[in-house]
Amino acid sequence: MGKLGLKEVIAMGVGGMVSGGIFAVLGVAMQRAGNAVAFSFLIAGILTLLTAYSYVKLTLHFKEEGGTFSFIAHAVDNMHIAGVIGWLLIIGYVGVMALYAFAFGSYLVSMLGYPVNSLIRQLISASIIFIFVGLNLSGVKETAIYQDIAVYLKIALLISLAFLGIYFSDNTTEVIDAFFNEGILPSITAFAIIFVAYEGFQLLTYGYKEIENVDENLPRGMYIAIIIAMLIYISVSFMATLHITPEEVITNKEFALGAAVRSFLGTAGFIIVIISALQSTSSGINATLFGTARLTRKISIENELPEVFSYQNQKKIPVYSLIIIGILSASFAFMGTLEEITTFGSIVFLIADAAANYANLKLYKKTNSIFWIPLAALTGCIIAIPIVFYHLYMNQFHVLISIISIFVIMLLLNGFYIMNKKRTKNNA
């Protein structure tokens, strides 16, 4: 396979971000921000652009593929802290795959006529992950040409639907006049809850060695991909506010985009959205599973995960990493609610991005960075994290308990692994 050019880098970045975000989190965002949901996506997009600057600068400086795990290892010179960040990234990607699988199941059962909260949805969501675990174990991969075509078709489709929806709307003025119908503060805080929608651009740093003319194509490709994702999210979310009422958002939040398009394009439009959602979310599961398994192997090679995760078969496939990550993702998709999965993913990647921005801020002279950019991005992440926790405390306390429990279990397992590693070393 040849090196990735600019258009492939853009396709990979857009594909990583838009794989399931707009299909899965739109309803959650609209429920919180109301008509100003587009404003929430704008704020989240600006923070993502600022954070991408740190990823670009750090990746080009260290010339490594490890992403935040490698950044922290260099910035603090402590592999245990880097290991905790690595574990956090892994469970974050587990949450992302669960989000994509949840969206896949939700759109499929809506087409089949089953309720979203049914056992059928749970089984479909878990099954699609296991299918891609099997495909990855067999060595089957999507071709670069297919990925490019699929992503650019998706961009054209979503933007076309957005502008068609705006064109066929007869209440645009009313929605704009009542833009902050839920208040200004909810629209600002909503960006933190749906931040996971922009997760995916980081995957470009894992493909550093595969990018042609990387010093130019990585930053250009990453920034262009984020801007395209912002255009899609802002236009599509604004269109949705023109065609779906707050009551319909509550009823159809798991497939809000489909419900919005159905109001002006009928059943045919709804089916088009479903097909696009199924393709996007399944492709997102596959790409994230592929990348996460290799990240897990890298962390294991650095002795921050059990050795079993570093095993590869003769086809260079990290077998046990794929299986374990697949089981965790399928379990989360089966048992979790949309709010739990979305909020969990946003918190994890706000923390991970804060770590990357901190690393670049600390090393800004070495990375030749403009000081205020990582500072602004770090500040944004630090402000956003307590916003999410406060929102959960006030509105969804049970979700807060679930998320805290996951973090506590992760930290306990990590601590146990470190103690066991030290004990083994002392006994050697």
Short mmCIF file of C-alpha atoms in Angstrom, two decimals, residues 201-360:
data_model
loop_
_atom_site.label_atom_id
_atom_site.label_comp_id
_atom_site.label_asym_id
_atom_site.label_seq_id
_atom_site.Cartn_x
_atom_site.Cartn_y
_atom_site.Cartn_z
CA PHE A 201 -8.85 13.34 14.26
CA GLN A 202 -6.30 11.90 16.74
CA LEU A 203 -6.22 8.69 14.70
CA LEU A 204 -4.16 10.56 12.10
CA THR A 205 -1.24 10.74 14.54
CA TYR A 206 -1.21 6.92 14.74
CA GLY A 207 -0.64 6.79 10.97
CA TYR A 208 2.27 9.25 11.05
CA LYS A 209 4.71 6.96 9.23
CA GLU A 210 2.23 6.23 6.44
CA ILE A 211 1.66 9.88 5.44
CA GLU A 212 3.41 11.27 2.39
CA ASN A 213 5.20 14.61 2.89
CA VAL A 214 4.05 14.40 6.50
CA ASP A 215 5.35 17.82 7.61
CA GLU A 216 2.84 19.49 5.27
CA ASN A 217 0.08 16.92 4.82
CA LEU A 218 -0.48 16.10 8.51
CA PRO A 219 -1.29 19.66 9.64
CA ARG A 220 -3.13 20.61 6.44
CA GLY A 221 -5.10 17.37 6.39
CA MET A 222 -5.99 17.50 10.08
CA TYR A 223 -7.13 21.13 10.07
CA ILE A 224 -9.13 20.75 6.84
CA ALA A 225 -10.79 17.58 8.17
CA ILE A 226 -11.86 19.32 11.38
CA ILE A 227 -13.23 22.32 9.46
CA ILE A 228 -15.22 19.98 7.19
CA ALA A 229 -16.57 18.15 10.25
CA MET A 230 -17.54 21.49 11.79
CA LEU A 231 -19.37 22.51 8.60
CA ILE A 232 -21.27 19.21 8.58
CA TYR A 233 -22.19 19.30 12.28
CA ILE A 234 -23.23 22.96 12.30
CA SER A 235 -25.30 22.81 9.09
CA VAL A 236 -26.94 19.46 9.86
CA SER A 237 -27.76 20.36 13.46
CA PHE A 238 -29.26 23.71 12.41
CA MET A 239 -31.33 21.93 9.77
CA ALA A 240 -32.58 19.48 12.40
CA THR A 241 -33.86 22.30 14.63
CA LEU A 242 -36.04 23.46 11.71
CA HIS A 243 -37.80 20.11 11.34
CA ILE A 244 -38.04 18.43 14.74
CA THR A 245 -39.79 19.70 17.87
CA PRO A 246 -38.43 19.37 21.43
CA GLU A 247 -41.05 16.69 22.08
CA GLU A 248 -39.87 14.73 19.03
CA VAL A 249 -36.25 15.06 20.17
CA ILE A 250 -37.09 13.33 23.44
CA THR A 251 -38.95 10.55 21.61
CA ASN A 252 -36.42 10.08 18.80
CA LYS A 253 -33.11 11.23 20.32
CA GLU A 254 -31.36 7.96 19.35
CA PHE A 255 -32.06 8.65 15.66
CA ALA A 256 -32.85 12.39 15.65
CA LEU A 257 -31.27 13.05 12.25
CA GLY A 258 -33.44 10.42 10.59
CA ALA A 259 -36.56 11.85 12.19
CA ALA A 260 -35.65 15.37 11.01
CA VAL A 261 -35.02 14.31 7.40
CA ARG A 262 -38.20 12.23 7.30
CA SER A 263 -40.24 15.38 8.00
CA PHE A 264 -39.30 16.94 4.63
CA LEU A 265 -38.15 14.01 2.44
CA GLY A 266 -40.53 11.37 3.74
CA THR A 267 -39.76 7.68 4.08
CA ALA A 268 -37.25 7.75 1.22
CA GLY A 269 -35.18 10.38 3.02
CA PHE A 270 -35.40 8.43 6.26
CA ILE A 271 -34.09 5.29 4.54
CA ILE A 272 -31.23 7.26 2.94
CA VAL A 273 -30.18 8.50 6.38
CA ILE A 274 -30.43 4.99 7.83
CA ILE A 275 -28.23 3.51 5.08
CA SER A 276 -25.69 6.31 5.56
CA ALA A 277 -25.77 5.82 9.34
CA LEU A 278 -25.25 2.06 9.04
CA GLN A 279 -22.30 2.52 6.66
CA SER A 280 -20.74 5.32 8.71
CA THR A 281 -21.04 3.70 12.11
CA SER A 282 -19.87 0.28 10.91
CA SER A 283 -16.87 1.85 9.17
CA GLY A 284 -16.14 3.82 12.34
CA ILE A 285 -16.23 0.66 14.46
CA ASN A 286 -13.82 -1.05 12.08
CA ALA A 287 -11.34 1.84 11.91
CA THR A 288 -11.40 2.49 15.66
CA LEU A 289 -11.04 -1.20 16.49
CA PHE A 290 -8.06 -1.47 14.13
CA GLY A 291 -6.33 1.59 15.59
CA THR A 292 -7.10 0.83 19.24
CA ALA A 293 -5.75 -2.70 19.03
CA ARG A 294 -2.46 -1.34 17.73
CA LEU A 295 -2.34 1.39 20.37
CA THR A 296 -2.93 -1.28 23.01
CA ARG A 297 -0.05 -3.32 21.64
CA LYS A 298 2.28 -0.29 21.76
CA ILE A 299 1.38 0.37 25.40
CA SER A 300 1.99 -3.30 26.19
CA ILE A 301 5.39 -3.22 24.48
CA GLU A 302 6.27 -0.32 26.81
CA ASN A 303 5.38 -2.68 29.69
CA GLU A 304 2.37 -0.61 30.80
CA LEU A 305 -0.12 -3.38 29.96
CA PRO A 306 0.14 -7.16 30.45
CA GLU A 307 2.36 -8.89 27.89
CA VAL A 308 -0.58 -10.77 26.38
CA PHE A 309 -1.72 -7.54 24.67
CA SER A 310 1.51 -7.34 22.66
CA TYR A 311 1.07 -10.76 21.03
CA GLN A 312 0.75 -10.81 17.23
CA ASN A 313 0.04 -13.81 15.02
CA GLN A 314 1.86 -14.57 11.76
CA LYS A 315 -0.29 -11.98 9.95
CA LYS A 316 0.90 -9.27 12.39
CA ILE A 317 -2.60 -9.09 13.90
CA PRO A 318 -2.79 -8.31 17.66
CA VAL A 319 -5.20 -11.15 18.39
CA TYR A 320 -5.79 -10.82 22.12
CA SER A 321 -5.98 -7.03 21.99
CA LEU A 322 -8.73 -7.27 19.37
CA ILE A 323 -10.69 -9.90 21.30
CA ILE A 324 -10.52 -8.17 24.70
CA ILE A 325 -11.29 -4.71 23.30
CA GLY A 326 -14.16 -6.19 21.29
CA ILE A 327 -15.67 -7.86 24.36
CA LEU A 328 -15.44 -4.65 26.41
CA SER A 329 -16.96 -2.53 23.61
CA ALA A 330 -19.78 -4.98 22.95
CA SER A 331 -20.59 -5.17 26.67
CA PHE A 332 -20.75 -1.38 26.95
CA ALA A 333 -22.92 -1.11 23.82
CA PHE A 334 -25.23 -3.83 25.17
CA MET A 335 -25.68 -2.46 28.69
CA GLY A 336 -25.09 1.30 28.39
CA THR A 337 -27.58 4.05 27.61
CA LEU A 338 -26.96 6.70 24.95
CA GLU A 339 -26.40 9.36 27.64
CA GLU A 340 -23.91 7.18 29.53
CA ILE A 341 -21.90 6.31 26.43
CA THR A 342 -21.89 9.84 24.98
CA THR A 343 -20.97 11.57 28.22
CA PHE A 344 -18.35 8.98 29.13
CA GLY A 345 -16.65 9.38 25.76
CA SER A 346 -16.65 13.18 26.03
CA ILE A 347 -15.09 13.13 29.51
CA VAL A 348 -12.36 10.69 28.49
CA PHE A 349 -11.30 12.66 25.43
CA LEU A 350 -11.49 15.99 27.23
CA ILE A 351 -9.01 14.54 29.75
CA ALA A 352 -6.82 13.03 27.01
CA ASP A 353 -6.84 16.26 25.01
CA ALA A 354 -6.05 18.25 28.15
CA ALA A 355 -3.02 15.99 28.63
CA ALA A 356 -1.87 16.55 25.03
CA ASN A 357 -2.29 20.32 25.39
CA TYR A 358 -0.39 20.25 28.69
CA ALA A 359 2.46 18.35 27.04
CA ASN A 360 2.69 20.88 24.22
#
